[in-house]
Amino acid sequence: MNVCLALFLGLCVSLSYTYENVRMTPRLTQLNPGHGTFALPKEQPNAMFYLDTPDSLYIGGDEVLYHYNFSTWKEYSMNAKKDRCYEKAFCKNFVTYVTRYNGYLMACGTNAYSPACWRLVGESFEKISASWAEQLSPRYPGFNYNILKTGSEIYSTIPKQSNNPASTMKATFRRLYGKEPFRFTGGNLLKNPLFVKSLVVEGEQEMENRIFLFFMDDNSERRTTDKRVPMIARMCKEEKGSEKPDDRNMFSTALKSRLLCGNPEGQYYNFLQDIYFLQSQDLVYGLFTNPWNHSAVCSYKTEDIELVFNTSDLFESTKKDLKIRPGQCRSELTPQETAEEAKNHPELVDWIWPSRNRTVFQTLAYYRKLVVDEITAVNKEIHRVIIVATDNGTLHKIVEQVDGPMNVLEIEPFNKTSKILYLDLDLSNREQRVLYVGSAHEFSKIRLDDCRAYNKSCTDCVLSKDPYCGWYGGECQSILNNRTNSFPNLTLDDCELKSETLPQKGSLSPRPNENKVLPRSVYYVTCPAESKQATYWWTYGDNLKESCTPQNGKCDLLFDNIKAPGEYRCMEEEGAKQRMVTEYKFTVENSSWRMRNSWLVALVIPVCITLYSHMTPPARS
Ligand SMILES: *[C@@H]1O[C@H](CO)[C@@H](O)[C@H](O)[C@H]1NC(C)=O
Ligand SMILES: *[C@@H]1O[C@H](CO)[C@@H](O)[C@H](O)[C@H]1NC(C)=O
Ligand SMILES: *[C@@H]1O[C@H](CO)[C@@H](O)[C@H](O)[C@H]1NC(C)=O
Ligand SMILES: *[C@@H]1O[C@H](CO)[C@@H](O)[C@H](O)[C@H]1NC(C)=O
Ligand SMILES: *[C@@H]1O[C@H](CO)[C@@H](O)[C@H](O)[C@H]1NC(C)=O
Ligand SMILES: *[C@@H]1O[C@H](CO)[C@@H](O)[C@H](O)[C@H]1NC(C)=O
């Protein structure tokens, strides 16, 4: 019976391990690494974050805007004018957008269901009377929208306010501020969109600058049964509009296609959560989930995306012999025929497949946001590092490696576990790589090259596979700061050659030669087992081998009677490499009750009694 159960459990474990690649489990967990974690003056459930400069942060909240210069808080009250407000729950000013425009700091908010923007003049905020201001904030927090600020231009998907609440506004993406005309998307481009992200991809000439808009929308095709699908729309930012005067202000180059993420042989991930543009590599990273909230990341070269837009037919379009292809970026007006095809049939037949037609990784975890960095490790290999935010407030650091992705670290960025509302990477200083994370309670600066989680030994440092870290001068330290060349590229064997002393992580220190124990008494020995990607087991001599599932980062071996004195070793295997973690040696004392070594008994008896009762086989009836 017990054997059956053990077999069955073993099968379960091995099944779940093949499904969820063990390398996607965070190898280690680091609590609150805190290179500057601070609490907001007051909880802000709708907090929005704007980092003006690396030492100047604005946080918008409910009727308030905070400024923090990383030493002092300043608080601006941002009250709504309440005279004409009917939606009681929203009769406040929720600050939803902060940016710099024309040299001023600008803050926009819901303003009691009547959105408005203010600019900071001296020490006070002045209301901006321009009509575009009402399209930079939604009427209530939680409304889905997207704002793109690029250079001196601002685009938004927030519909114009209308006095007629019954009027149904078709969703558009439009330029609100900057170069006129204020071009907008028309016709059939957006049906029932949920906006995720927008970005600008620069071409060699200004004329070739494109806007990519990412969203979820209703599926208009019959090729699959999915109701909602991830989409990408693409338009030429500097286009001149259609020859047809009526449509002159409309984007005449806007087309869209379906964005896919999955593996040809496996499942597809149909819900787009987030997008990050790794500009240095012209790579778009997408974070997707499936109906079970499992996640996958896919990457797309902008060139591959362009190629599909350059070559695909338009869905349900019959005109295939147009002189000018729809979607081409040109410095002249778009011929009317071409513009009408784009307007009437904006969807491509061909889909956008991910690079190598595969996911970068997939996992059972539920991720909501991502950022991506690139780093040259000490072995000169270039690694991409994907930081994802889980649904419950932790970050995972996932490194793309030659032999596949690996989840090297879980970071709990806050003191108070809380949903991550903001995640961004500071690109202004390439020697630092600072990650900014915000919640309703706290804001935290985390250095990606923080190596303290692996600083126990050379082996720890090398096994961590963290490309920002290297073992140098007896310490696991950051390879940034121009010292890269002095770092040796160590392997595990190099670590061992340096006759490293074994890490002493447990509270009971292993003493290979000393432990004398009494016969007929219960003991346990413990071994630090921190890596969630390693397997651990105990050996006795050459014969006994007992596998161990770590609990709370430890592997305990319990034995009721030292029948066989000798050496007990705790072994670890990770990445096809075995090592001994700790070793205990026991000899049995004569039966006289000596208190020597009683420390072991005193420490373990309470635990052992509980453990032992669980391990006793049930009595047979
Ligand atoms: C987080 O906890 C640490 C240790 O308890 C404390 O020193 C620090 O001030 C706390 N930070 C915040 C933002 O609460
Ligand atoms: C932050 O602002 C306060 C008040 O304006 C000022 O006294 C202080 O010097 C500033 N600190 C830094 C680090 O800029
Ligand atoms: C997935 O997550 C959403 C919250 O974002 C939740 O409402 C939903 O129930 C989850 N689905 C499953 C299958 O767990
Ligand atoms: C797409 O077409 C444009 C204009 O014809 C051209 O400049 C660009 O190189 C093409 N890109 C790809 C990837 O084919
Ligand atoms: C990716 O796979 C799909 C379906 O198997 C196929 O139609 C498509 O051509 C592939 N794309 C690439 C770039 O290999
Ligand atoms: C987050 O959720 C995962 C699985 O749902 C769980 O294993 C993990 O412990 C949770 N972390 C926190 C900080 O709650």
XYZ file of C-alpha atoms and ligand atoms in Angstrom:
705
model
C 0.000 0.000 0.000
C 2.700 2.424 1.011
C 4.770 1.390 -1.956
C 1.872 2.092 -4.288
C 1.342 5.501 -2.806
C 5.011 6.322 -3.148
C 5.005 5.220 -6.763
C 1.917 7.225 -7.489
C 3.338 10.365 -5.928
C 6.592 9.885 -7.773
C 4.693 9.683 -11.013
C 2.829 12.894 -10.193
C 6.026 14.719 -9.454
C 7.744 13.540 -12.602
C 4.698 14.401 -14.703
C 4.486 17.910 -13.372
C 8.216 18.293 -13.853
C 8.093 17.419 -17.513
C 5.193 19.784 -18.038
C 6.713 22.655 -16.103
C 10.390 22.712 -16.986
C 12.214 22.801 -13.660
C 14.335 25.671 -14.939
C 11.259 27.879 -14.983
C 10.898 27.600 -11.204
C 12.778 30.503 -9.630
C 16.037 29.005 -8.413
C 16.336 31.265 -5.364
C 14.192 33.849 -3.612
C 15.505 37.187 -2.440
C 13.454 39.233 -0.010
C 13.248 42.991 -0.267
C 16.715 43.669 -1.729
C 16.026 47.349 -1.017
C 18.383 49.677 -2.831
C 15.903 52.311 -1.796
C 12.443 51.062 -0.931
C 10.117 53.604 0.537
C 6.506 53.782 1.583
C 4.039 56.165 -0.050
C 2.747 58.791 2.402
C -0.661 57.149 2.119
C -2.022 54.058 0.375
C -3.013 54.900 -3.212
C -4.998 52.090 -4.847
C -4.922 53.932 -8.185
C -1.308 55.053 -7.961
C 0.390 56.061 -11.225
C 4.128 56.663 -11.424
C 6.125 59.079 -13.529
C 9.881 59.153 -13.245
C 10.848 62.608 -14.469
C 14.584 62.116 -13.924
C 16.318 59.291 -12.033
C 16.052 61.299 -8.823
C 12.700 62.935 -9.317
C 9.565 60.851 -9.076
C 5.921 61.883 -9.324
C 3.161 59.663 -7.980
C -0.431 60.471 -8.843
C -3.179 59.327 -6.494
C -6.702 60.138 -5.406
C -6.886 63.966 -5.326
C -3.167 64.196 -4.748
C 0.148 64.349 -6.576
C 3.321 63.467 -4.688
C 6.791 64.497 -5.665
C 9.782 62.687 -4.209
C 13.407 63.655 -4.805
C 14.603 60.544 -2.953
C 15.008 62.518 0.240
C 11.921 64.684 0.779
C 8.250 64.372 -0.108
C 6.236 67.219 -1.485
C 2.477 66.959 -1.734
C 0.189 68.842 -4.129
C -3.500 68.599 -3.515
C -5.410 68.011 -6.743
C -9.063 68.417 -5.876
C -11.866 68.098 -8.389
C -14.396 70.788 -8.942
C -17.452 68.982 -7.671
C -20.321 71.191 -8.793
C -21.470 69.067 -11.718
C -20.903 65.442 -10.862
C -23.527 62.694 -11.015
C -21.463 59.515 -10.780
C -21.001 59.570 -7.012
C -18.276 56.932 -6.897
C -16.137 58.967 -9.253
C -16.759 62.489 -7.913
C -13.096 62.889 -7.163
C -10.043 63.764 -9.146
C -7.993 60.633 -9.730
C -4.641 61.674 -11.190
C -4.080 59.294 -14.118
C -1.361 60.869 -16.258
C 1.757 62.905 -15.567
C 4.306 63.957 -18.151
C 6.477 66.820 -19.274
C 5.273 68.894 -22.191
C 6.660 72.203 -23.486
C 9.037 72.248 -20.527
C 6.182 72.166 -18.013
C 5.214 69.351 -15.749
C 1.647 68.393 -16.674
C -0.776 66.334 -14.587
C -4.124 65.096 -15.870
C -6.969 63.548 -13.918
C -10.541 62.327 -14.061
C -11.701 65.546 -12.380
C -15.060 64.235 -11.189
C -16.032 62.658 -14.517
C -14.893 65.689 -16.474
C -11.217 65.065 -17.337
C -8.754 67.950 -17.261
C -5.032 68.723 -17.176
C -2.999 71.189 -15.133
C 0.516 72.461 -15.552
C 2.916 73.277 -12.791
C 3.848 76.960 -12.785
C 6.149 77.852 -9.943
C 4.639 76.057 -6.993
C 1.059 75.698 -8.118
C -0.968 73.922 -10.771
C -2.889 75.931 -13.386
C -5.697 74.359 -15.360
C -5.003 73.985 -19.090
C -7.935 75.160 -21.169
C -7.013 73.409 -24.443
C -9.614 70.968 -25.732
C -7.113 68.110 -26.056
C -6.649 68.122 -22.290
C -9.910 66.237 -21.785
C -8.589 63.373 -23.928
C -5.538 62.722 -21.767
C -7.412 61.228 -18.865
C -10.360 58.840 -18.787
C -13.476 59.830 -16.845
C -12.910 57.181 -14.197
C -9.983 55.026 -13.100
C -9.950 51.523 -14.534
C -11.120 52.607 -17.998
C -8.935 50.995 -20.679
C -7.005 53.393 -22.912
C -3.576 54.111 -24.316
C -1.529 57.276 -24.538
C 1.620 57.566 -26.650
C 3.986 60.454 -26.087
C 6.783 60.662 -28.619
C 8.995 63.699 -28.955
C 6.651 66.677 -28.927
C 3.609 64.682 -30.006
C 0.901 63.051 -27.942
C -1.531 60.406 -29.200
C -4.495 59.019 -27.285
C -7.347 56.549 -27.653
C -9.590 58.311 -25.147
C -12.782 59.411 -26.917
C -13.825 63.048 -26.995
C -16.257 63.870 -24.240
C -19.821 64.097 -25.410
C -22.782 65.703 -23.737
C -24.939 62.919 -25.018
C -24.125 59.917 -22.834
C -25.970 57.586 -25.240
C -23.695 58.424 -28.148
C -21.512 55.433 -28.918
C -18.073 56.571 -29.912
C -16.096 54.354 -32.236
C -12.643 53.680 -30.823
C -9.850 55.590 -32.535
C -6.189 56.267 -32.006
C -5.494 59.912 -32.702
C -2.836 62.578 -32.499
C -3.941 65.220 -30.010
C -0.945 67.395 -29.680
C 2.028 68.271 -31.891
C 2.183 68.366 -35.654
C -1.084 69.096 -37.458
C -3.241 67.673 -38.909
C -4.337 65.643 -35.914
C -4.491 62.392 -37.781
C -6.738 59.583 -36.537
C -7.456 55.978 -37.398
C -10.717 55.404 -39.149
C -13.135 52.900 -40.510
C -12.665 49.332 -39.491
C -9.296 49.344 -37.816
C -10.489 49.070 -34.212
C -13.671 47.185 -33.369
C -13.879 46.469 -29.669
C -10.294 47.017 -28.594
C -8.538 46.490 -25.281
C -5.373 48.558 -25.611
C -2.081 47.172 -24.323
C 0.753 49.311 -25.648
C 1.904 51.611 -28.422
C 5.401 52.505 -29.544
C 7.358 54.185 -32.309
C 9.759 52.237 -34.509
C 12.164 54.601 -36.184
C 13.134 54.052 -39.804
C 16.307 55.217 -41.513
C 14.476 58.310 -42.669
C 11.873 60.217 -40.734
C 9.345 59.332 -43.419
C 9.713 55.674 -42.472
C 8.874 56.109 -38.783
C 6.039 53.772 -37.857
C 3.667 53.521 -34.956
C 2.866 50.045 -33.653
C -0.314 49.736 -31.605
C -0.940 46.515 -29.669
C -4.406 45.512 -28.495
C -6.875 42.685 -28.035
C -9.864 42.712 -30.344
C -12.810 40.658 -31.591
C -11.777 38.017 -34.086
C -13.147 38.934 -37.499
C -11.819 35.873 -39.306
C -13.226 32.370 -39.418
C -9.866 30.570 -39.498
C -9.952 29.950 -35.756
C -12.760 29.878 -33.225
C -11.113 32.319 -30.815
C -13.475 35.129 -29.880
C -10.746 37.590 -28.905
C -7.267 37.735 -30.384
C -4.085 39.803 -29.920
C -3.594 42.289 -32.737
C -0.944 44.699 -33.937
C -1.813 47.782 -35.970
C 0.856 49.604 -37.936
C 0.750 53.072 -39.463
C 3.213 55.562 -40.944
C 3.708 58.343 -38.438
C 4.616 61.029 -40.995
C 2.197 60.060 -43.760
C 0.441 62.738 -45.771
C -3.071 61.284 -45.846
C -5.330 60.251 -48.680
C -5.746 62.060 -51.988
C -9.443 62.138 -51.212
C -10.030 65.456 -49.425
C -12.714 63.997 -47.096
C -10.214 61.507 -45.724
C -7.186 63.802 -45.725
C -6.784 63.762 -41.943
C -7.241 60.059 -41.521
C -4.328 57.615 -41.371
C -4.387 56.129 -44.864
C -1.629 53.630 -44.074
C -3.088 51.941 -40.986
C -3.263 48.143 -41.309
C -3.444 45.377 -38.747
C -2.609 41.737 -38.305
C -2.996 39.022 -35.736
C -0.066 38.497 -33.363
C 0.612 34.860 -32.492
C 2.519 33.371 -29.596
C 2.953 29.638 -29.167
C 4.757 26.571 -30.418
C 3.762 24.801 -33.642
C 3.268 21.519 -31.787
C 1.766 22.967 -28.652
C -0.774 25.347 -27.312
C -1.225 28.982 -28.190
C -1.396 31.899 -25.818
C -4.182 34.174 -26.876
C -4.325 36.926 -24.321
C -1.821 39.769 -24.648
C -0.758 41.104 -21.242
C 2.175 43.399 -22.010
C 4.696 44.489 -24.624
C 8.296 45.657 -24.222
C 10.407 47.078 -27.037
C 14.099 46.195 -26.771
C 15.095 49.067 -28.995
C 18.824 48.267 -29.224
C 17.945 44.970 -30.949
C 14.795 46.059 -32.782
C 12.968 43.323 -30.922
C 9.414 43.465 -29.647
C 8.764 41.191 -26.656
C 5.201 40.141 -25.907
C 3.864 38.600 -22.710
C 0.813 36.392 -23.280
C -1.407 34.163 -21.168
C -3.889 31.372 -21.912
C -7.323 30.689 -20.347
C -5.651 28.836 -17.440
C -3.503 31.884 -16.729
C -0.303 30.144 -17.782
C 2.158 32.507 -19.425
C 4.453 32.634 -22.420
C 6.853 35.224 -23.803
C 7.451 35.589 -27.540
C 9.748 37.947 -29.418
C 9.315 39.498 -32.861
C 11.940 41.223 -34.977
C 10.503 44.484 -36.250
C 11.932 43.548 -39.651
C 9.884 40.333 -39.708
C 6.763 42.278 -38.748
C 7.479 44.749 -41.547
C 7.967 41.975 -44.053
C 4.477 40.617 -43.352
C 2.971 44.096 -43.735
C 4.985 44.522 -46.961
C 3.881 41.295 -48.587
C 0.547 40.022 -47.257
C -2.749 40.332 -49.078
C -5.563 42.152 -47.350
C -8.334 40.020 -45.913
C -11.470 40.123 -48.115
C -9.872 42.565 -50.532
C -10.301 41.806 -54.214
C -8.090 44.520 -55.674
C -4.639 42.988 -55.996
C -3.227 45.107 -58.794
C -2.928 48.462 -57.022
C 0.027 50.571 -58.173
C 0.838 51.549 -54.602
C 0.492 48.836 -51.951
C -1.633 49.762 -48.944
C 0.492 50.560 -45.883
C 3.536 51.940 -47.720
C 5.213 54.917 -46.036
C 5.555 57.642 -48.682
C 6.189 61.363 -48.718
C 3.236 61.967 -51.065
C -0.510 61.700 -50.687
C -1.766 58.126 -50.771
C -3.670 57.386 -54.006
C -7.376 57.263 -53.297
C -7.736 53.654 -54.470
C -4.945 52.484 -52.151
C -6.281 54.477 -49.203
C -9.798 53.059 -49.676
C -8.540 49.474 -49.727
C -6.659 50.107 -46.476
C -9.698 51.763 -44.942
C -12.167 49.056 -46.001
C -9.957 45.988 -45.523
C -7.302 46.904 -42.960
C -6.634 43.337 -41.821
C -3.842 41.258 -43.350
C -4.399 37.676 -44.431
C -0.976 36.699 -43.055
C -0.309 36.556 -39.345
C 2.720 37.686 -37.361
C 4.539 34.598 -36.091
C 7.124 34.820 -33.302
C 10.880 34.577 -33.916
C 11.938 31.002 -34.688
C 8.216 30.220 -34.621
C 8.539 29.419 -30.906
C 7.982 30.959 -27.536
C 11.024 32.322 -25.735
C 9.615 30.421 -22.763
C 6.331 29.159 -21.398
C 5.430 28.455 -17.811
C 2.576 27.625 -15.462
C 3.098 30.921 -13.634
C 0.787 33.889 -14.183
C 2.729 36.959 -15.288
C 1.302 40.431 -15.902
C 4.146 42.766 -16.928
C 7.601 42.501 -18.443
C 10.762 44.471 -19.197
C 13.824 43.176 -21.037
C 17.507 44.015 -20.740
C 20.591 42.819 -22.526
C 23.984 42.158 -20.936
C 27.329 40.761 -22.017
C 28.390 38.264 -19.357
C 31.997 37.537 -18.300
C 32.232 34.736 -20.871
C 31.399 37.396 -23.512
C 28.075 35.729 -24.277
C 25.232 38.157 -24.790
C 22.206 37.351 -22.672
C 18.741 38.803 -22.719
C 17.234 39.089 -19.298
C 13.460 39.168 -18.987
C 11.994 40.558 -15.786
C 8.370 39.593 -15.291
C 5.934 40.671 -12.592
C 3.768 37.922 -11.136
C 0.152 38.457 -10.232
C 0.948 38.484 -6.527
C 3.660 41.083 -6.318
C 6.954 39.319 -6.980
C 9.424 39.644 -9.843
C 11.120 36.813 -11.693
C 14.460 37.254 -13.439
C 14.566 34.948 -16.451
C 17.778 34.633 -18.445
C 17.798 33.500 -22.081
C 20.722 31.097 -22.372
C 22.222 29.035 -25.146
C 20.655 25.892 -23.678
C 17.295 27.527 -22.989
C 15.764 29.999 -20.573
C 16.367 29.799 -16.839
C 14.523 31.484 -13.986
C 17.465 32.544 -11.831
C 15.801 34.583 -9.120
C 12.532 35.537 -7.519
C 12.593 39.011 -5.985
C 10.066 40.231 -3.454
C 10.494 43.959 -3.946
C 8.286 45.280 -1.166
C 7.940 45.017 2.586
C 4.206 44.696 2.197
C 3.234 42.086 -0.401
C 1.177 43.955 -2.921
C 0.241 43.956 -6.598
C 2.814 45.556 -8.894
C 1.255 48.595 -10.577
C 4.406 49.936 -12.207
C 7.519 48.310 -13.629
C 10.141 50.108 -15.663
C 13.822 49.937 -16.479
C 16.070 52.992 -16.382
C 17.976 53.101 -19.640
C 19.664 56.440 -19.023
C 22.710 54.910 -17.370
C 24.002 51.725 -18.994
C 26.414 51.127 -16.117
C 23.647 50.759 -13.575
C 20.534 48.938 -14.814
C 18.027 50.069 -12.245
C 14.569 48.594 -12.146
C 11.740 50.703 -10.741
C 8.773 48.979 -9.159
C 5.678 50.565 -7.652
C 2.629 49.371 -5.743
C -0.236 51.078 -3.946
C 1.975 51.193 -0.842
C 5.617 51.349 -1.853
C 8.140 52.260 -4.488
C 11.375 50.375 -4.912
C 14.613 50.757 -6.856
C 16.236 47.427 -7.592
C 19.600 46.976 -9.202
C 19.649 44.207 -11.771
C 23.339 43.690 -10.957
C 22.650 43.007 -7.287
C 24.604 39.806 -6.584
C 24.028 39.509 -2.857
C 21.685 36.548 -3.272
C 24.586 34.372 -4.483
C 27.406 35.656 -2.350
C 27.908 32.621 -0.117
C 30.596 30.937 -2.166
C 32.224 30.746 -5.565
C 30.026 27.730 -6.375
C 26.895 29.680 -5.424
C 27.967 32.550 -7.625
C 28.734 30.390 -10.654
C 25.665 28.167 -10.237
C 23.437 31.248 -10.074
C 23.845 31.711 -13.868
C 23.169 35.393 -13.311
C 24.909 37.166 -16.194
C 25.315 40.387 -14.175
C 27.464 38.645 -11.568
C 30.960 37.214 -11.377
C 33.237 35.796 -8.684
C 36.146 38.092 -8.090
C 38.262 38.879 -5.055
C 36.427 36.390 -2.854
C 33.056 37.945 -3.580
C 30.138 37.520 -5.957
C 29.873 40.964 -7.459
C 28.476 43.038 -10.266
C 30.402 42.895 -13.536
C 29.244 46.385 -14.534
C 31.244 49.558 -13.805
C 33.894 48.906 -16.462
C 35.589 46.164 -14.522
C 34.386 43.410 -16.834
C 37.847 42.678 -18.144
C 39.282 41.856 -14.753
C 36.675 39.154 -14.104
C 37.807 35.608 -14.822
C 35.250 33.397 -16.517
C 35.017 30.723 -13.833
C 33.477 27.293 -14.122
C 32.444 25.119 -11.189
C 35.662 23.170 -11.504
C 37.656 26.376 -11.123
C 35.722 27.077 -7.933
C 36.615 23.663 -6.549
C 40.257 24.006 -7.507
C 40.343 27.029 -5.298
C 39.641 24.549 -2.471
C 36.617 26.420 -1.439
C 35.362 25.784 2.035
C 31.863 24.397 1.993
C 29.141 26.887 2.729
C 28.015 26.747 6.322
C 24.392 27.586 5.933
C 22.617 25.319 8.415
C 22.126 26.105 12.054
C 23.634 22.766 13.050
C 27.153 22.887 11.815
C 28.324 19.673 10.285
C 31.260 18.186 12.157
C 32.543 15.288 10.157
C 34.559 13.758 12.951
C 32.854 14.561 16.168
C 29.247 13.529 16.590
C 28.863 10.795 19.151
C 25.307 9.698 19.647
C 23.450 7.433 21.999
C 21.906 4.206 20.850
C 18.112 3.975 20.726
C 17.469 7.686 20.372
C 15.913 9.785 17.611
C 18.042 12.137 15.583
C 17.865 14.190 12.504
C 20.467 16.003 10.523
C 19.818 18.897 8.238
C 21.282 20.270 5.066
C 20.735 23.609 3.344
C 18.866 23.019 0.090
C 18.153 26.449 -1.277
C 18.086 25.905 -5.011
C 14.650 25.018 -6.284
C 16.235 23.724 -9.475
C 18.493 21.154 -7.824
C 17.797 17.656 -6.533
C 19.059 16.588 -3.106
C 19.638 13.263 -1.453
C 21.431 11.722 1.491
C 23.971 8.969 1.256
C 25.328 6.685 3.893
C 28.529 4.968 2.954
C 28.177 3.579 -0.543
C 24.878 1.868 -0.021
C 22.095 3.935 1.447
C 20.647 6.567 -0.776
C 17.627 8.492 0.353
C 16.137 11.165 -1.852
C 14.860 14.279 -0.236
C 12.277 16.906 -1.106
C 13.430 20.172 0.457
C 11.060 21.876 2.875
C 11.653 25.554 3.629
C 15.041 25.434 1.944
C 16.295 22.489 4.016
C 16.691 18.769 3.645
C 16.256 16.879 6.874
C 17.249 13.276 7.368
C 15.543 11.536 10.242
C 16.623 8.265 11.712
C 15.342 6.642 14.844
C 18.339 4.624 15.677
C 21.913 4.947 14.635
C 22.158 1.320 13.725
C 24.915 2.031 11.347
C 27.427 4.568 12.461
C 29.387 6.275 9.761
C 29.329 9.196 7.368
C 26.131 10.787 6.180
C 26.459 13.086 3.216
C 23.984 15.506 1.746
C 24.421 15.647 -2.025
C 23.157 18.114 -4.575
C 22.804 17.798 -8.318
C 22.148 20.803 -10.480
C 22.877 21.294 -14.161
C 24.339 17.745 -14.402
C 26.896 18.637 -11.754
C 27.033 16.881 -8.381
C 28.508 18.214 -5.204
C 28.498 17.420 -1.533
C 26.775 20.077 0.543
C 27.317 18.811 4.087
C 28.665 15.772 5.824
C 28.067 14.319 9.281
C 29.952 11.540 10.959
C 28.432 9.550 13.805
C 29.824 7.095 16.233
C 27.688 5.296 18.785
C 28.587 5.855 22.384
C 28.365 3.289 25.107
C 25.042 3.228 26.873
C 26.161 5.334 29.820
C 24.075 8.481 29.841
C 26.585 11.146 28.913
C 25.451 14.615 28.160
C 28.148 15.236 25.639
C 26.556 16.139 22.305
C 23.213 16.544 23.968
C 22.890 19.791 21.998
C 21.845 17.712 19.068
C 19.123 15.929 20.997
C 17.837 19.091 22.629
C 17.495 20.849 19.322
C 15.829 18.114 17.423
C 13.574 16.141 19.718
C 10.461 18.368 19.458
C 10.650 18.417 15.692
C 11.396 14.775 15.474
C 8.427 13.695 17.476
C 6.120 15.397 15.004
C 8.001 14.150 12.001
C 8.300 10.680 13.383
C 4.619 10.313 14.105
C 3.922 11.189 10.484
C 6.395 8.665 9.280
C 5.122 5.764 11.354
C 3.193 3.419 9.093
C -0.474 3.147 10.055
C -1.333 0.087 12.110
C -2.946 -2.675 10.118
C -6.419 -3.622 11.083
C 11.053 47.734 5.205
O 11.478 46.956 6.306
C 12.763 47.298 6.794
C 13.128 46.300 7.861
O 12.031 45.990 8.640
C 12.735 48.738 7.308
O 14.023 49.094 7.757
C 12.317 49.655 6.159
O 12.201 50.981 6.634
C 10.999 49.204 5.587
N 10.722 50.006 4.416
C 9.518 50.436 4.130
C 9.381 51.230 2.897
O 8.539 50.210 4.822
C 14.910 67.520 -2.008
O 14.042 68.627 -1.850
C 14.215 69.313 -0.623
C 13.124 70.381 -0.495
O 12.886 70.996 -1.695
C 15.616 69.930 -0.576
O 15.825 70.610 0.642
C 16.631 68.786 -0.696
O 17.925 69.310 -0.767
C 16.364 67.958 -1.947
N 17.217 66.785 -1.902
C 17.860 66.324 -2.964
C 18.690 65.099 -2.766
O 17.771 66.847 -4.045
C -7.041 34.309 -14.332
O -6.810 35.554 -13.688
C -7.936 36.384 -13.599
C -7.526 37.651 -12.925
O -6.669 38.363 -13.715
C -9.039 35.692 -12.803
O -10.187 36.501 -12.791
C -9.354 34.350 -13.430
O -10.287 33.660 -12.626
C -8.106 33.513 -13.578
N -8.416 32.296 -14.289
C -8.058 31.086 -13.850
C -8.463 29.917 -14.698
O -7.434 30.938 -12.818
C 9.117 47.081 -46.584
O 8.834 48.000 -47.608
C 9.523 49.236 -47.488
C 9.018 50.183 -48.558
O 8.769 49.510 -49.748
C 11.019 48.999 -47.597
O 11.721 50.203 -47.436
C 11.415 48.032 -46.477
O 12.794 47.711 -46.607
C 10.606 46.768 -46.564
N 10.934 45.963 -45.390
C 11.007 44.650 -45.416
C 11.453 43.963 -44.190
O 10.724 44.022 -46.412
C 5.311 29.193 -38.441
O 4.392 28.115 -38.360
C 3.203 28.304 -39.120
C 2.253 27.158 -38.828
O 2.918 25.943 -38.757
C 3.570 28.418 -40.600
O 2.405 28.643 -41.348
C 4.527 29.595 -40.751
O 4.936 29.696 -42.080
C 5.735 29.436 -39.860
N 6.517 30.648 -39.954
C 7.838 30.657 -39.964
C 8.498 31.970 -40.006
O 8.481 29.630 -39.957
C 2.453 33.826 -5.455
O 1.669 32.793 -6.000
C 2.380 31.583 -6.201
C 1.477 30.591 -6.869
O 0.188 31.071 -7.052
C 2.883 31.069 -4.870
O 3.637 29.901 -5.077
C 3.766 32.125 -4.236
O 4.172 31.704 -2.966
C 3.005 33.428 -4.106
N 3.919 34.435 -3.600
C 3.555 35.327 -2.701
C 4.582 36.317 -2.299
O 2.433 35.349 -2.236
